[in-house]
Amino acid sequence: MTQTKKDIRTLTKEQLRAFFVEQGDKPFRGNQVYEWLWQKSAHNFEDMTSISKQTRQMLDDNFVINHIEVDNMQRSSDGTIKNAVRLHDGLIVESVLIPTKTRTTACVSSQVGCSLDCKFCATSRLKRMRNLNPDEIYDQVVAIDKESRLYHNRPLSNIVFMGMGEPLMNYNNVLKAIDKITSPEGLGMSPKRIVVSTSGVPKMIRKLADDEVKFNLAVSLHSAIQEKREKIMPFAKQFTLTDLKDSLIYWYEKTNKRITYEYVVWKGINDKDEDIKALIEFCKAAPSKVNLIEYNPIDDGEFQQADDDAIDRYITGLEANRIPVTIRRSRGKDIDAACGQLANKS
Ligand code: SF4
């Protein structure tokens, strides 16, 4: 019978140290291997050149290092890069590098497929197969950082959890990955440069606040009218706007961090004055800003980007109420890398 070897990256540093003590070695050896696994992103024990050959062999006899492979990389004319990422079990997710003048942002996936059903989103058509492990999330960031250095001559500056999946439905693994990304023993990135974007799971937003996380929170809102939001994002029947609003007030009270609302304006769906009024009221609950996102149709035509006039009315209304608003132009449209377009088509 073949015995499956354990993925060494599921071990904490303490567990690795204990493993080496059990082997009659020094605990310090665990630190060295940990550094190779995370800071140096070694994919083979062979690569751990500061460790003796005998020890590397012993590790190889006991463990594997599961890691991702970038299966297909596509580059957009605007510099955006989309990676189709193959996981150790052959499943595929996508992650995107978005360069602007001042920053390079990694948009990473947290699940294979998605358990939610947002009507406008290509990923919702893929069945949720499984959650990503912390190392699979971490590896996406490492791969994009390498591409950023190679193609844009600068390291990655920001990360958004806005790829495939609902990050708060994979809470523990997303938080473990962020721990590694922000740790000096990992990538050492500031949590201030990380945004976790949720479709709005109130219970988990409260948990984030209780866990005193240091990263930023964005919510894909798209409508502040309950019946409309249910049509756009059917799971909103379960996670109501009232409950969502309460959880966001709780988030702000605990973290003192302003919330970003991601918001797409669609023609005939949420482009009326009543929609703008409802959004303004919702925003008043806790300090927030609104990111109006340009929409990329995913093919069947039900959702279409609203006219400029509707966008202008949103901006005027929000600004009149001193609610900061920005417009995010979509990037990477020619390679289906824009928001809501990730669907393993490559
Ligand atoms: S928008 Fe996000 S939460 Fe909604 S279906 Fe798509 S991936 Fe899932």
mmCIF file of C-alpha atoms and ligand atoms in Angstrom:
data_model
loop_
_atom_site.group_PDB
_atom_site.id
_atom_site.type_symbol
_atom_site.label_atom_id
_atom_site.label_comp_id
_atom_site.label_asym_id
_atom_site.label_seq_id
_atom_site.Cartn_x
_atom_site.Cartn_y
_atom_site.Cartn_z
ATOM 1 C CA MET A 1 0.000 0.000 0.000
ATOM 2 C CA THR A 2 1.388 3.396 -0.890
ATOM 3 C CA GLN A 3 1.488 5.799 1.983
ATOM 4 C CA THR A 4 0.704 9.415 1.214
ATOM 5 C CA LYS A 5 3.420 11.688 2.453
ATOM 6 C CA LYS A 6 2.396 14.738 4.424
ATOM 7 C CA ASP A 7 2.722 18.206 2.931
ATOM 8 C CA ILE A 8 5.518 19.744 4.990
ATOM 9 C CA ARG A 9 4.006 23.217 4.662
ATOM 10 C CA THR A 10 1.064 22.201 6.846
ATOM 11 C CA LEU A 11 3.518 22.138 9.781
ATOM 12 C CA THR A 12 4.038 25.206 11.929
ATOM 13 C CA LYS A 13 7.536 26.310 12.745
ATOM 14 C CA GLU A 14 7.190 24.820 16.227
ATOM 15 C CA GLN A 15 6.096 21.471 14.768
ATOM 16 C CA LEU A 16 9.066 21.482 12.406
ATOM 17 C CA ARG A 17 11.441 22.180 15.269
ATOM 18 C CA ALA A 18 9.872 19.341 17.279
ATOM 19 C CA PHE A 19 10.199 17.018 14.278
ATOM 20 C CA PHE A 20 13.946 17.618 14.107
ATOM 21 C CA VAL A 21 14.331 17.045 17.845
ATOM 22 C CA GLU A 22 12.529 13.691 17.406
ATOM 23 C CA GLN A 23 15.055 12.879 14.679
ATOM 24 C CA GLY A 24 17.914 13.556 17.105
ATOM 25 C CA ASP A 25 18.802 16.835 15.363
ATOM 26 C CA LYS A 26 18.838 20.389 16.672
ATOM 27 C CA PRO A 27 15.576 22.423 16.786
ATOM 28 C CA PHE A 28 17.418 25.116 14.839
ATOM 29 C CA ARG A 29 17.286 22.840 11.785
ATOM 30 C CA GLY A 30 13.509 23.391 11.818
ATOM 31 C CA ASN A 31 14.064 27.152 11.536
ATOM 32 C CA GLN A 32 16.348 26.661 8.547
ATOM 33 C CA VAL A 33 13.880 24.436 6.725
ATOM 34 C CA TYR A 34 11.014 26.798 7.570
ATOM 35 C CA GLU A 35 12.955 29.647 5.998
ATOM 36 C CA TRP A 36 13.515 27.614 2.836
ATOM 37 C CA LEU A 37 9.841 26.700 2.644
ATOM 38 C CA TRP A 38 8.384 30.176 3.088
ATOM 39 C CA GLN A 39 10.869 33.007 2.679
ATOM 40 C CA LYS A 40 12.802 31.297 -0.109
ATOM 41 C CA SER A 41 9.791 29.439 -1.560
ATOM 42 C CA ALA A 42 11.736 26.224 -2.219
ATOM 43 C CA HIS A 43 9.714 23.712 -4.201
ATOM 44 C CA ASN A 44 12.144 20.802 -3.740
ATOM 45 C CA PHE A 45 14.158 19.578 -0.772
ATOM 46 C CA GLU A 46 17.079 19.354 -3.232
ATOM 47 C CA ASP A 47 17.099 23.175 -3.440
ATOM 48 C CA MET A 48 17.780 23.552 0.315
ATOM 49 C CA THR A 49 21.502 23.871 -0.176
ATOM 50 C CA SER A 50 22.343 24.955 3.374
ATOM 51 C CA ILE A 51 20.977 21.624 4.684
ATOM 52 C CA SER A 52 23.058 18.441 4.506
ATOM 53 C CA LYS A 53 22.327 15.954 1.745
ATOM 54 C CA GLN A 54 21.428 13.302 4.294
ATOM 55 C CA THR A 55 18.862 15.562 5.979
ATOM 56 C CA ARG A 56 17.364 16.560 2.636
ATOM 57 C CA GLN A 57 16.961 12.879 1.813
ATOM 58 C CA MET A 58 15.339 12.233 5.179
ATOM 59 C CA LEU A 59 12.873 15.069 4.520
ATOM 60 C CA ASP A 60 12.141 13.691 1.082
ATOM 61 C CA ASP A 61 11.420 10.274 2.603
ATOM 62 C CA ASN A 62 8.892 11.786 5.006
ATOM 63 C CA PHE A 63 7.270 14.748 3.287
ATOM 64 C CA VAL A 64 6.256 16.388 0.040
ATOM 65 C CA ILE A 65 6.199 20.107 -0.765
ATOM 66 C CA ASN A 66 2.895 20.703 -2.527
ATOM 67 C CA HIS A 67 3.151 23.760 -4.695
ATOM 68 C CA ILE A 68 1.377 25.513 -7.515
ATOM 69 C CA GLU A 69 2.512 25.752 -11.124
ATOM 70 C CA VAL A 70 1.639 28.653 -13.398
ATOM 71 C CA ASP A 71 0.071 26.628 -16.179
ATOM 72 C CA ASN A 72 -0.691 29.441 -18.564
ATOM 73 C CA MET A 73 0.248 33.107 -18.351
ATOM 74 C CA GLN A 74 -1.529 35.680 -20.509
ATOM 75 C CA ARG A 75 -0.394 39.291 -20.874
ATOM 76 C CA SER A 76 -2.853 42.036 -21.729
ATOM 77 C CA SER A 77 -2.019 45.028 -23.893
ATOM 78 C CA ASP A 78 -2.419 47.214 -20.760
ATOM 79 C CA GLY A 79 0.238 45.238 -18.817
ATOM 80 C CA THR A 80 -2.227 43.123 -16.832
ATOM 81 C CA ILE A 81 -1.148 39.503 -16.427
ATOM 82 C CA LYS A 82 -3.481 36.594 -15.794
ATOM 83 C CA ASN A 83 -2.167 33.306 -14.443
ATOM 84 C CA ALA A 84 -4.003 30.024 -14.725
ATOM 85 C CA VAL A 85 -2.619 28.287 -11.681
ATOM 86 C CA ARG A 86 -2.511 24.497 -11.433
ATOM 87 C CA LEU A 87 -2.846 23.130 -7.910
ATOM 88 C CA HIS A 88 -1.165 19.923 -6.731
ATOM 89 C CA ASP A 89 -4.356 17.914 -7.399
ATOM 90 C CA GLY A 90 -4.715 19.274 -10.935
ATOM 91 C CA LEU A 91 -7.484 21.795 -10.233
ATOM 92 C CA ILE A 92 -7.089 25.271 -11.700
ATOM 93 C CA VAL A 93 -7.659 28.744 -10.248
ATOM 94 C CA GLU A 94 -6.762 32.137 -11.627
ATOM 95 C CA SER A 95 -4.875 35.104 -10.269
ATOM 96 C CA VAL A 96 -4.158 38.469 -11.819
ATOM 97 C CA LEU A 97 -1.431 41.116 -11.673
ATOM 98 C CA ILE A 98 -2.780 44.626 -12.182
ATOM 99 C CA PRO A 99 -0.156 47.315 -12.763
ATOM 100 C CA THR A 100 -0.895 51.035 -12.505
ATOM 101 C CA LYS A 101 1.493 54.002 -12.433
ATOM 102 C CA THR A 102 1.883 53.862 -8.666
ATOM 103 C CA ARG A 103 1.288 50.259 -7.685
ATOM 104 C CA THR A 104 1.183 46.647 -8.757
ATOM 105 C CA THR A 105 -1.642 44.686 -7.263
ATOM 106 C CA ALA A 106 -2.152 40.940 -7.047
ATOM 107 C CA CYS A 107 -5.739 39.773 -7.237
ATOM 108 C CA VAL A 108 -5.771 36.265 -5.752
ATOM 109 C CA SER A 109 -8.273 33.430 -5.502
ATOM 110 C CA SER A 110 -9.354 31.815 -2.251
ATOM 111 C CA GLN A 111 -11.530 28.921 -3.469
ATOM 112 C CA VAL A 112 -11.714 26.671 -6.512
ATOM 113 C CA GLY A 113 -14.995 27.902 -7.991
ATOM 114 C CA CYS A 114 -17.368 29.653 -5.609
ATOM 115 C CA SER A 115 -20.120 28.608 -3.244
ATOM 116 C CA LEU A 116 -22.059 31.824 -3.869
ATOM 117 C CA ASP A 117 -24.183 32.735 -6.829
ATOM 118 C CA CYS A 118 -23.741 36.373 -7.845
ATOM 119 C CA LYS A 119 -25.630 36.649 -11.119
ATOM 120 C CA PHE A 120 -23.129 38.973 -12.790
ATOM 121 C CA CYS A 121 -20.037 36.891 -12.029
ATOM 122 C CA ALA A 122 -18.417 34.324 -14.324
ATOM 123 C CA THR A 123 -16.927 32.404 -11.383
ATOM 124 C CA SER A 124 -20.395 31.704 -9.975
ATOM 125 C CA ARG A 125 -20.947 29.360 -12.919
ATOM 126 C CA LEU A 126 -18.171 27.111 -11.679
ATOM 127 C CA LYS A 127 -19.114 24.695 -8.938
ATOM 128 C CA ARG A 128 -17.162 25.166 -5.728
ATOM 129 C CA MET A 129 -14.732 22.259 -5.653
ATOM 130 C CA ARG A 130 -12.735 23.068 -2.550
ATOM 131 C CA ASN A 131 -11.086 25.723 -0.446
ATOM 132 C CA LEU A 132 -7.520 26.719 -1.197
ATOM 133 C CA ASN A 133 -4.895 25.874 1.397
ATOM 134 C CA PRO A 134 -2.845 28.693 2.946
ATOM 135 C CA ASP A 135 0.241 27.724 0.910
ATOM 136 C CA GLU A 136 -1.770 27.789 -2.341
ATOM 137 C CA ILE A 137 -2.872 31.351 -1.622
ATOM 138 C CA TYR A 138 0.645 32.330 -0.570
ATOM 139 C CA ASP A 139 2.155 30.793 -3.717
ATOM 140 C CA GLN A 140 -0.147 32.842 -5.977
ATOM 141 C CA VAL A 141 1.268 35.985 -4.370
ATOM 142 C CA VAL A 142 4.852 34.771 -4.759
ATOM 143 C CA ALA A 143 4.265 33.963 -8.445
ATOM 144 C CA ILE A 144 2.786 37.400 -9.097
ATOM 145 C CA ASP A 145 5.563 39.146 -7.198
ATOM 146 C CA LYS A 146 8.103 37.404 -9.466
ATOM 147 C CA GLU A 147 6.170 38.485 -12.571
ATOM 148 C CA SER A 148 5.903 42.022 -11.277
ATOM 149 C CA ARG A 149 9.692 42.199 -10.857
ATOM 150 C CA LEU A 150 10.308 40.579 -14.227
ATOM 151 C CA TYR A 151 7.815 42.494 -16.399
ATOM 152 C CA HIS A 152 7.342 45.748 -14.477
ATOM 153 C CA ASN A 153 10.698 46.095 -12.696
ATOM 154 C CA ARG A 154 9.153 46.540 -9.266
ATOM 155 C CA PRO A 155 7.938 44.309 -6.485
ATOM 156 C CA LEU A 156 4.315 43.682 -5.821
ATOM 157 C CA SER A 157 2.860 46.478 -3.690
ATOM 158 C CA ASN A 158 -0.739 45.439 -2.914
ATOM 159 C CA ILE A 159 -2.942 42.370 -2.643
ATOM 160 C CA VAL A 160 -6.687 42.073 -3.035
ATOM 161 C CA PHE A 161 -8.679 38.929 -2.275
ATOM 162 C CA MET A 162 -11.025 39.453 -5.165
ATOM 163 C CA GLY A 163 -10.275 36.501 -7.428
ATOM 164 C CA MET A 164 -12.244 33.288 -7.472
ATOM 165 C CA GLY A 165 -14.214 32.422 -4.355
ATOM 166 C CA GLU A 166 -15.604 34.091 -1.262
ATOM 167 C CA PRO A 167 -12.631 34.573 1.084
ATOM 168 C CA LEU A 168 -14.733 34.612 4.242
ATOM 169 C CA MET A 169 -16.090 31.162 3.355
ATOM 170 C CA ASN A 170 -12.481 29.982 3.648
ATOM 171 C CA TYR A 171 -11.784 32.049 6.715
ATOM 172 C CA ASN A 172 -9.062 30.097 8.519
ATOM 173 C CA ASN A 173 -6.929 29.414 5.465
ATOM 174 C CA VAL A 174 -7.181 32.999 4.201
ATOM 175 C CA LEU A 175 -6.093 34.326 7.597
ATOM 176 C CA LYS A 176 -3.248 31.807 7.808
ATOM 177 C CA ALA A 177 -2.069 32.838 4.325
ATOM 178 C CA ILE A 178 -2.187 36.530 5.272
ATOM 179 C CA ASP A 179 -0.196 35.745 8.416
ATOM 180 C CA LYS A 180 2.543 34.241 6.255
ATOM 181 C CA ILE A 181 2.376 37.040 3.678
ATOM 182 C CA THR A 182 2.774 39.707 6.363
ATOM 183 C CA SER A 183 5.262 37.857 8.564
ATOM 184 C CA PRO A 184 8.950 38.837 8.310
ATOM 185 C CA GLU A 185 9.509 35.065 7.986
ATOM 186 C CA GLY A 186 7.318 35.103 4.866
ATOM 187 C CA LEU A 187 6.983 38.022 2.474
ATOM 188 C CA GLY A 188 6.986 40.783 5.103
ATOM 189 C CA MET A 189 4.249 42.808 3.393
ATOM 190 C CA SER A 190 2.296 45.370 5.362
ATOM 191 C CA PRO A 191 -1.300 44.321 6.176
ATOM 192 C CA LYS A 192 -2.286 47.882 5.268
ATOM 193 C CA ARG A 193 -1.625 46.919 1.661
ATOM 194 C CA ILE A 194 -4.011 43.974 1.752
ATOM 195 C CA VAL A 195 -7.751 44.124 1.091
ATOM 196 C CA VAL A 196 -10.078 41.221 1.744
ATOM 197 C CA SER A 197 -13.153 41.689 -0.397
ATOM 198 C CA THR A 198 -16.304 39.887 0.666
ATOM 199 C CA SER A 199 -19.755 39.674 -0.791
ATOM 200 C CA GLY A 200 -20.929 40.330 2.765
ATOM 201 C CA VAL A 201 -21.082 37.475 5.276
ATOM 202 C CA PRO A 202 -22.113 39.267 8.490
ATOM 203 C CA LYS A 203 -21.091 36.560 10.960
ATOM 204 C CA MET A 204 -17.588 36.371 9.507
ATOM 205 C CA ILE A 205 -17.211 40.160 9.358
ATOM 206 C CA ARG A 206 -17.891 40.198 13.107
ATOM 207 C CA LYS A 207 -15.311 37.449 13.526
ATOM 208 C CA LEU A 208 -12.722 39.484 11.590
ATOM 209 C CA ALA A 209 -13.372 42.377 13.956
ATOM 210 C CA ASP A 210 -13.080 40.123 17.021
ATOM 211 C CA ASP A 211 -9.834 38.690 15.657
ATOM 212 C CA GLU A 212 -8.522 42.278 15.377
ATOM 213 C CA VAL A 213 -7.167 41.827 11.879
ATOM 214 C CA LYS A 214 -4.948 44.586 10.523
ATOM 215 C CA PHE A 215 -5.856 44.380 6.840
ATOM 216 C CA ASN A 216 -8.617 46.319 5.095
ATOM 217 C CA LEU A 217 -12.130 45.223 4.313
ATOM 218 C CA ALA A 218 -14.129 45.740 1.136
ATOM 219 C CA VAL A 219 -17.707 44.663 0.570
ATOM 220 C CA SER A 220 -19.228 43.967 -2.853
ATOM 221 C CA LEU A 221 -22.456 45.798 -2.247
ATOM 222 C CA HIS A 222 -23.988 46.565 -5.669
ATOM 223 C CA SER A 223 -27.348 47.507 -4.172
ATOM 224 C CA ALA A 224 -28.473 48.885 -0.836
ATOM 225 C CA ILE A 225 -32.080 47.865 -1.515
ATOM 226 C CA GLN A 226 -32.830 44.430 -0.086
ATOM 227 C CA GLU A 227 -35.101 43.106 -2.869
ATOM 228 C CA LYS A 228 -32.734 44.290 -5.591
ATOM 229 C CA ARG A 229 -29.677 42.890 -3.911
ATOM 230 C CA GLU A 230 -31.386 39.517 -3.610
ATOM 231 C CA LYS A 231 -31.929 39.533 -7.367
ATOM 232 C CA ILE A 232 -28.303 40.395 -8.099
ATOM 233 C CA MET A 233 -26.796 38.261 -5.317
ATOM 234 C CA PRO A 234 -29.379 35.628 -4.286
ATOM 235 C CA PHE A 235 -27.491 34.590 -1.125
ATOM 236 C CA ALA A 236 -28.445 38.049 0.225
ATOM 237 C CA LYS A 237 -31.774 36.485 1.273
ATOM 238 C CA GLN A 238 -29.772 34.721 3.957
ATOM 239 C CA PHE A 239 -27.322 37.539 4.680
ATOM 240 C CA THR A 240 -29.661 40.523 4.782
ATOM 241 C CA LEU A 241 -28.614 44.147 4.383
ATOM 242 C CA THR A 242 -29.787 44.893 7.931
ATOM 243 C CA ASP A 243 -27.541 42.214 9.354
ATOM 244 C CA LEU A 244 -24.708 43.259 7.039
ATOM 245 C CA LYS A 245 -24.992 46.876 8.130
ATOM 246 C CA ASP A 246 -24.909 45.875 11.822
ATOM 247 C CA SER A 247 -21.804 43.764 11.254
ATOM 248 C CA LEU A 248 -20.074 46.667 9.477
ATOM 249 C CA ILE A 249 -20.862 49.067 12.301
ATOM 250 C CA TYR A 250 -19.362 46.459 14.639
ATOM 251 C CA TRP A 251 -16.291 46.161 12.370
ATOM 252 C CA TYR A 252 -15.705 49.913 12.470
ATOM 253 C CA GLU A 253 -16.212 50.178 16.223
ATOM 254 C CA LYS A 254 -13.670 47.435 16.824
ATOM 255 C CA THR A 255 -11.048 48.226 14.169
ATOM 256 C CA ASN A 256 -11.506 51.911 13.478
ATOM 257 C CA LYS A 257 -11.032 51.082 9.804
ATOM 258 C CA ARG A 258 -13.190 52.566 7.130
ATOM 259 C CA ILE A 259 -15.011 50.163 4.802
ATOM 260 C CA THR A 260 -14.798 50.206 1.018
ATOM 261 C CA TYR A 261 -17.943 49.375 -0.905
ATOM 262 C CA GLU A 262 -17.387 47.852 -4.326
ATOM 263 C CA TYR A 263 -20.263 48.882 -6.517
ATOM 264 C CA VAL A 264 -21.118 48.307 -10.159
ATOM 265 C CA VAL A 265 -23.884 50.356 -11.760
ATOM 266 C CA TRP A 266 -25.882 48.336 -14.304
ATOM 267 C CA LYS A 267 -28.257 49.714 -16.859
ATOM 268 C CA GLY A 268 -31.889 49.288 -15.802
ATOM 269 C CA ILE A 269 -30.907 47.421 -12.649
ATOM 270 C CA ASN A 270 -29.477 49.885 -10.120
ATOM 271 C CA ASP A 271 -29.191 53.162 -12.040
ATOM 272 C CA LYS A 272 -32.193 55.022 -10.575
ATOM 273 C CA ASP A 273 -32.261 57.821 -8.033
ATOM 274 C CA GLU A 274 -33.785 55.481 -5.433
ATOM 275 C CA ASP A 275 -30.652 53.298 -5.747
ATOM 276 C CA ILE A 276 -28.363 56.269 -5.152
ATOM 277 C CA LYS A 277 -30.404 57.414 -2.152
ATOM 278 C CA ALA A 278 -30.311 53.925 -0.618
ATOM 279 C CA LEU A 279 -26.537 53.690 -1.103
ATOM 280 C CA ILE A 280 -25.982 57.074 0.555
ATOM 281 C CA GLU A 281 -28.098 56.010 3.550
ATOM 282 C CA PHE A 282 -26.208 52.722 3.807
ATOM 283 C CA CYS A 283 -22.850 54.508 3.694
ATOM 284 C CA LYS A 284 -23.820 56.742 6.587
ATOM 285 C CA ALA A 285 -23.927 53.767 8.973
ATOM 286 C CA ALA A 286 -20.112 53.680 9.320
ATOM 287 C CA PRO A 287 -17.198 55.618 7.766
ATOM 288 C CA SER A 288 -16.762 54.299 4.273
ATOM 289 C CA LYS A 289 -15.857 55.025 0.694
ATOM 290 C CA VAL A 290 -17.355 53.821 -2.551
ATOM 291 C CA ASN A 291 -15.450 52.291 -5.428
ATOM 292 C CA LEU A 292 -17.529 52.455 -8.596
ATOM 293 C CA ILE A 293 -16.242 49.633 -10.788
ATOM 294 C CA GLU A 294 -16.520 49.500 -14.519
ATOM 295 C CA TYR A 295 -18.325 46.321 -15.532
ATOM 296 C CA ASN A 296 -17.265 43.718 -18.056
ATOM 297 C CA PRO A 297 -20.174 41.815 -19.538
ATOM 298 C CA ILE A 298 -19.651 38.072 -19.184
ATOM 299 C CA ASP A 299 -21.591 37.271 -22.345
ATOM 300 C CA ASP A 300 -25.335 36.789 -21.928
ATOM 301 C CA GLY A 301 -26.183 40.452 -21.908
ATOM 302 C CA GLU A 302 -28.410 40.551 -18.818
ATOM 303 C CA PHE A 303 -26.003 42.883 -17.028
ATOM 304 C CA GLN A 304 -24.751 45.900 -18.974
ATOM 305 C CA GLN A 305 -22.627 48.816 -17.810
ATOM 306 C CA ALA A 306 -24.845 51.838 -17.051
ATOM 307 C CA ASP A 307 -24.632 55.082 -19.013
ATOM 308 C CA ASP A 308 -22.141 57.761 -17.958
ATOM 309 C CA ASP A 309 -25.035 59.918 -16.850
ATOM 310 C CA ALA A 310 -26.010 57.373 -14.169
ATOM 311 C CA ILE A 311 -22.401 57.170 -12.950
ATOM 312 C CA ASP A 312 -22.261 60.978 -12.782
ATOM 313 C CA ARG A 313 -25.437 61.057 -10.687
ATOM 314 C CA TYR A 314 -23.931 58.540 -8.290
ATOM 315 C CA ILE A 315 -20.763 60.627 -7.962
ATOM 316 C CA THR A 316 -22.659 63.875 -7.437
ATOM 317 C CA GLY A 317 -24.955 62.309 -4.823
ATOM 318 C CA LEU A 318 -22.156 60.665 -2.870
ATOM 319 C CA GLU A 319 -19.914 63.736 -2.946
ATOM 320 C CA ALA A 320 -22.774 65.979 -1.826
ATOM 321 C CA ASN A 321 -22.972 63.748 1.254
ATOM 322 C CA ARG A 322 -19.187 63.810 1.776
ATOM 323 C CA ILE A 323 -18.791 60.134 0.978
ATOM 324 C CA PRO A 324 -15.480 59.597 -0.860
ATOM 325 C CA VAL A 325 -15.953 57.972 -4.233
ATOM 326 C CA THR A 326 -13.500 56.660 -6.814
ATOM 327 C CA ILE A 327 -13.995 55.076 -10.205
ATOM 328 C CA ARG A 328 -12.048 51.946 -10.966
ATOM 329 C CA ARG A 329 -11.469 51.379 -14.620
ATOM 330 C CA SER A 330 -11.379 47.757 -15.551
ATOM 331 C CA ARG A 331 -8.074 46.254 -16.649
ATOM 332 C CA GLY A 332 -7.129 43.177 -18.615
ATOM 333 C CA LYS A 333 -10.448 42.947 -20.445
ATOM 334 C CA ASP A 334 -8.841 41.463 -23.559
ATOM 335 C CA ILE A 335 -7.689 38.419 -21.562
ATOM 336 C CA ASP A 336 -10.828 38.022 -19.401
ATOM 337 C CA ALA A 337 -8.879 39.100 -16.332
ATOM 338 C CA ALA A 338 -11.180 41.884 -15.248
ATOM 339 C CA CYS A 339 -13.467 41.839 -12.228
ATOM 340 C CA GLY A 340 -16.112 39.120 -12.403
ATOM 341 C CA GLN A 341 -14.533 37.530 -15.491
ATOM 342 C CA LEU A 342 -12.430 34.799 -13.913
ATOM 343 C CA ALA A 343 -13.829 31.501 -15.140
ATOM 344 C CA ASN A 344 -10.927 29.278 -16.224
ATOM 345 C CA LYS A 345 -11.445 30.029 -19.904
ATOM 346 C CA SER A 346 -7.780 30.185 -20.757
HETATM 347 S S1 SF4 B 1 -18.574 37.761 -7.128
HETATM 348 FE FE1 SF4 B 1 -17.227 36.682 -5.704
HETATM 349 S S2 SF4 B 1 -18.646 35.809 -4.187
HETATM 350 FE FE2 SF4 B 1 -19.911 36.334 -5.962
HETATM 351 S S3 SF4 B 1 -19.968 34.435 -7.175
HETATM 352 FE FE3 SF4 B 1 -18.267 35.689 -7.958
HETATM 353 S S4 SF4 B 1 -16.450 34.904 -6.873
HETATM 354 FE FE4 SF4 B 1 -18.266 34.223 -5.729
#
